[in-house]
Short mmCIF file of C-alpha atoms in Angstrom, two decimals:
data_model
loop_
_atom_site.label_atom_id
_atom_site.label_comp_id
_atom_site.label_asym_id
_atom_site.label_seq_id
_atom_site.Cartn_x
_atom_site.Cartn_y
_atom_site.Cartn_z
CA UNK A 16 19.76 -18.13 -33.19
CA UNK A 17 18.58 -21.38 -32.61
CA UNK A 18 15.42 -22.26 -30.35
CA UNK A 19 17.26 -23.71 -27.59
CA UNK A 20 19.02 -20.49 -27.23
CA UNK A 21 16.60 -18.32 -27.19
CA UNK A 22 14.91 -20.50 -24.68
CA UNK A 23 18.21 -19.64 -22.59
CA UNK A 24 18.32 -15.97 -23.13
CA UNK A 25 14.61 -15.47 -22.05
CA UNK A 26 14.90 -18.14 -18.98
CA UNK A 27 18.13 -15.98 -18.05
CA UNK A 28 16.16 -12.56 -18.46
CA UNK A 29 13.22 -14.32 -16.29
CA UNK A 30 15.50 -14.74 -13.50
CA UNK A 31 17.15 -11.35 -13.68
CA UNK A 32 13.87 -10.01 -13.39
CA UNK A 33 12.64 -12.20 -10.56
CA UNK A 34 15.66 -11.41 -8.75
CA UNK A 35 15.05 -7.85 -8.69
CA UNK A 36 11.11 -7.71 -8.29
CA UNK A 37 11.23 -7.53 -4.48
CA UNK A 38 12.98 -6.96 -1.43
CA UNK A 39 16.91 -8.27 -1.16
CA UNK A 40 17.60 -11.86 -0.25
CA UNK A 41 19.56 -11.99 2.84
CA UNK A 42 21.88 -14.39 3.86
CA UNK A 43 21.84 -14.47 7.99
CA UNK A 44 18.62 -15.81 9.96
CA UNK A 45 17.40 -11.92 10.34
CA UNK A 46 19.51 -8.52 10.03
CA UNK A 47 20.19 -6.60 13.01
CA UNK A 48 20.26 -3.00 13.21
CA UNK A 49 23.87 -1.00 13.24
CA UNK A 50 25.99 -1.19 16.03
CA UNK A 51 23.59 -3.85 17.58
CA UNK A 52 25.80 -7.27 18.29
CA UNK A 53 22.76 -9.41 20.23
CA UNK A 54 18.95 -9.36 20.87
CA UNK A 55 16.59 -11.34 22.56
CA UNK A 56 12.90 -12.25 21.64
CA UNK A 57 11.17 -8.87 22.42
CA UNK A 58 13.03 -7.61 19.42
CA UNK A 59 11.01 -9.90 17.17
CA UNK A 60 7.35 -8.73 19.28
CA UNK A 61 5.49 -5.81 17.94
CA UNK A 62 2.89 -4.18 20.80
CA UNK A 63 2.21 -0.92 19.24
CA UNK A 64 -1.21 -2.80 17.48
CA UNK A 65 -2.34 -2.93 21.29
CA UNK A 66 -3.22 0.40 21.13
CA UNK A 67 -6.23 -0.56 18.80
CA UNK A 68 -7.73 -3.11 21.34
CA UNK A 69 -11.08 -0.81 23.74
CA UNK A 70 -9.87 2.47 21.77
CA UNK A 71 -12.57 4.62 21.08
CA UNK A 72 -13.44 4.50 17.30
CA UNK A 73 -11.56 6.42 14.65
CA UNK A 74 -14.16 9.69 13.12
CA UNK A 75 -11.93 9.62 9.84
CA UNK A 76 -9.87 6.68 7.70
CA UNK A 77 -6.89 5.74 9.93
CA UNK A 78 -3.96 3.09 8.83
CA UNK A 79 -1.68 1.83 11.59
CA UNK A 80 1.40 0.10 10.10
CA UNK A 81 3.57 -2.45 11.26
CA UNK A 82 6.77 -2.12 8.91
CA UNK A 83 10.09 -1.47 8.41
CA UNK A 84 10.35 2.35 9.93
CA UNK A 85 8.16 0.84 13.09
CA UNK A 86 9.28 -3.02 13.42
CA UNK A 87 13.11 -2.85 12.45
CA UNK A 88 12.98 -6.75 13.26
CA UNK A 89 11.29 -6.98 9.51
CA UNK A 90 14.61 -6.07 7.52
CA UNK A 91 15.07 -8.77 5.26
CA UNK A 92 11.82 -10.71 5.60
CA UNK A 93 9.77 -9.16 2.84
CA UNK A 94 6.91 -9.05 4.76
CA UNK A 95 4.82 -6.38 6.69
CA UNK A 96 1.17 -5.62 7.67
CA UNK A 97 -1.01 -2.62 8.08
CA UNK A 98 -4.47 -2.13 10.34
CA UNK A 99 -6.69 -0.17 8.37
CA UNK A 100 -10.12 1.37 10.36
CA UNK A 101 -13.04 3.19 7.95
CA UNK A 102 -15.75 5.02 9.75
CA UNK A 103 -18.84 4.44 7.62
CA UNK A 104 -19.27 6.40 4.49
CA UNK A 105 -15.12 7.18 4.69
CA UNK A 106 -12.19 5.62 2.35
CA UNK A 107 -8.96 5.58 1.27
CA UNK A 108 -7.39 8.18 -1.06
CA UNK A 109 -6.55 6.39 -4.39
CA UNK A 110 -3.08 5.28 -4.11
CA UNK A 111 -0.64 3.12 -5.15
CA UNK A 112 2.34 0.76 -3.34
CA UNK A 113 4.91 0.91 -5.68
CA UNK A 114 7.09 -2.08 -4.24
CA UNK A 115 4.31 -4.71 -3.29
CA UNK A 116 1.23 -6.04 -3.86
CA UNK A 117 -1.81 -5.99 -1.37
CA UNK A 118 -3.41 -8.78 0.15
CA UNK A 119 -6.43 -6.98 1.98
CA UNK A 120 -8.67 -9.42 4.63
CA UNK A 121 -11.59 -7.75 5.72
CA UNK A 122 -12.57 -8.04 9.49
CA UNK A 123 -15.11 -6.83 10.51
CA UNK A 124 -18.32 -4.49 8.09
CA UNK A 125 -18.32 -4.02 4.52
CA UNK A 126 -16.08 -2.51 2.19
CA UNK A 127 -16.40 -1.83 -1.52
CA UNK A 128 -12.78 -1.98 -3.44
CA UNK A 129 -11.25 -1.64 -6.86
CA UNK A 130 -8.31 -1.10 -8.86
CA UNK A 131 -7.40 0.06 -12.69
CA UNK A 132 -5.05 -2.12 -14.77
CA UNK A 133 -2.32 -0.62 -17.30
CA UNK A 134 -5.16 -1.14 -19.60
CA UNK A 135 -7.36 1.24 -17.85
CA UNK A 136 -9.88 -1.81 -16.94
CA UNK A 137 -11.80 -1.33 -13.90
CA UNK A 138 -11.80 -3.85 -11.27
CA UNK A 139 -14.29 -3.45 -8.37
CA UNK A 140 -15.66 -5.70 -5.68
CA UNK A 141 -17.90 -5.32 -2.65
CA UNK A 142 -16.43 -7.37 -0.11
CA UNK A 143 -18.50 -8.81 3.34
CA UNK A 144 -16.81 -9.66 6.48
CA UNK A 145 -14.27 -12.61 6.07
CA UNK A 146 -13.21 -11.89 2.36
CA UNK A 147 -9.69 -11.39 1.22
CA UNK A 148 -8.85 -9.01 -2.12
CA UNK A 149 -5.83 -8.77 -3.89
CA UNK A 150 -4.65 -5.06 -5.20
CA UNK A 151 -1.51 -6.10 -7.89
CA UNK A 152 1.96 -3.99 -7.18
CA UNK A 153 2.01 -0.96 -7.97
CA UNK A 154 -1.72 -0.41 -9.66
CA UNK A 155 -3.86 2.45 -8.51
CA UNK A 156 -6.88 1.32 -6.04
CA UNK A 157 -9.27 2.61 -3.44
CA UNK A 158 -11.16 1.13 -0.64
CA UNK A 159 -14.44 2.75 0.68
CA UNK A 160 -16.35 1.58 3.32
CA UNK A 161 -20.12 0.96 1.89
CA UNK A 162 -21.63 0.34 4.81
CA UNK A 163 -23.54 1.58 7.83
CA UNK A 164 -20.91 0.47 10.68
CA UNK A 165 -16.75 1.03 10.89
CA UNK A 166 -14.86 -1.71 8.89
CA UNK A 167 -11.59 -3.08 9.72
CA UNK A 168 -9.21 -4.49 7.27
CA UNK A 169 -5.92 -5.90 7.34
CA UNK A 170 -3.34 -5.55 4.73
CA UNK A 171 -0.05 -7.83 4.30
CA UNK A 172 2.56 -6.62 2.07
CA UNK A 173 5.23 -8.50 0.30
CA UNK A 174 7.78 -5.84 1.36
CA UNK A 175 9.03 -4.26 4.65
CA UNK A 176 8.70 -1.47 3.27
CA UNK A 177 5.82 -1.47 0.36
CA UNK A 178 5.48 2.49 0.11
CA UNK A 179 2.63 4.54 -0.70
CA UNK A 180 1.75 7.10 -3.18
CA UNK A 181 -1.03 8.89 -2.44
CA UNK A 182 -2.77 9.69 -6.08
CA UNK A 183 -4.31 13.39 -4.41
CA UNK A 184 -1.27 14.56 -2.65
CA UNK A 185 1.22 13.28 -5.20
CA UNK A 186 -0.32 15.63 -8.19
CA UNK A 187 -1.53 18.55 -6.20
CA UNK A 188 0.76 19.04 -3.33
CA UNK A 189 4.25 18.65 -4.88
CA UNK A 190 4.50 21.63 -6.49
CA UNK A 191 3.98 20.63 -10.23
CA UNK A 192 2.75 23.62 -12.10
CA UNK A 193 -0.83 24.69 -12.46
CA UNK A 194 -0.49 25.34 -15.82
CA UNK A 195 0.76 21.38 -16.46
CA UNK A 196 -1.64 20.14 -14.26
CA UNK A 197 -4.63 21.79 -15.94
CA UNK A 198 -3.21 20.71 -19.54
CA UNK A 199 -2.75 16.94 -18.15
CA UNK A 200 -6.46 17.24 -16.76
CA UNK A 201 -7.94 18.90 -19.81
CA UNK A 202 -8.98 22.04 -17.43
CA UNK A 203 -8.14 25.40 -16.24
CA UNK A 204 -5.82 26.34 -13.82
CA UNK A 205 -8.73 28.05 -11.24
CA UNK A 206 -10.01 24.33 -10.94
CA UNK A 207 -6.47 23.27 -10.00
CA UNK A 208 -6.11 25.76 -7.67
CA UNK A 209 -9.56 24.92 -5.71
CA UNK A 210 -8.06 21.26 -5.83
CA UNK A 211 -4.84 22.20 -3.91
CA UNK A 212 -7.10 24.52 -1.85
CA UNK A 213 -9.45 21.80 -0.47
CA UNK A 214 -5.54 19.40 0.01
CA UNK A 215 -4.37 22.30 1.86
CA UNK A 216 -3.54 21.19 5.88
CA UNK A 217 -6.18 23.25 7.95
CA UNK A 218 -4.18 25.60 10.37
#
């Protein structure tokens, strides 16, 4: 095969893969939602965020989303946004959003974040008020907040609809075996049972 075709066949596979490695292109201004013919501009305004503005201050970690399940105005715009309130001392379970990357701007007090590469690298940053972080698709990362005051972060996502995989809840709250999950973790299967016990929901 000569050069200039294999130039071809790995500029064509480039594209394929760039044409699948986020939401669908649409071809209208903006989708509607079924059996809606006509809208005006409160279907493009999202108020719920108002909420956040004199509430009293969250006790635990608290995420307030703005995408496609609460703001159907987003379908086809690849974009969406979270809120994201930590009590001092609190964080974020590790996690993962397995169609977007994370472009985290921090607000207001301090937060210490990371993430772990395919390569098992650690990445991790202490970030002040005014600093932006970037958490790569799909890659597993935390955010804690390190200081002595609530911080408040917001997230943008390249996807209406970015998903997230909670690392705790996926593994011990799915039902996958104890006996797997203790081989996988190199322990026994009373340590994965106090795990699920402490993910249990209090009743």
């Amino acid at each position: 095969m000569s050069s200039q075709k294999l130039f071809a066949l790995l500029l064509s596979l480039a594209t394929v893969q760039m044409a699948f490695s986020g939401d669908s292109d649409i071809l209208t201004d903006f989708l509607l939602p079924p059996k809606v013919t006509q809208v005006d501009s409160n279907f493009f305004t999202f108020t719920r965020m108002r909420a956040l503005v004199g509430a009293p201050l969250p006790t635990n970690f608290t995420v307030t989303t703005a995408s496609l399940p609460e703001f159907p105005a987003l379908n086809g715009q690849s974009v969406s946004y979270a809120i994201l309130q930590f009590p001092a001392g609190t964080s974020s379970p590790l996690h993962t959003h397995p169609r977007s990357g994370e472009l985290l701007f921090l607000v207001k007090g301090h937060l210490t974040v990371g993430f772990v590469d395919t390569t098992d690298k650690l990445f991790v940053q202490k970030l002040q008020k005014g600093d932006m972080f970037l958490f790569p698709k799909g890659l597993v990362h935390f955010q804690y907040s390190s200081g002595k005051t609530i911080a408040t972060a917001i997230s943008a996502f390249g996807s209406v609809n970015p998903g997230t995989e909670s690392l705790p809840n996926t593994l011990f709250t799915t039902g996958i075996d104890d006996t797997i999950l203790a081989k996988s973790f190199k322990t026994n299967i009373a340590t994965i049972k106090r795990l699920k016990a402490g993910l249990a929901p209090r009743t």
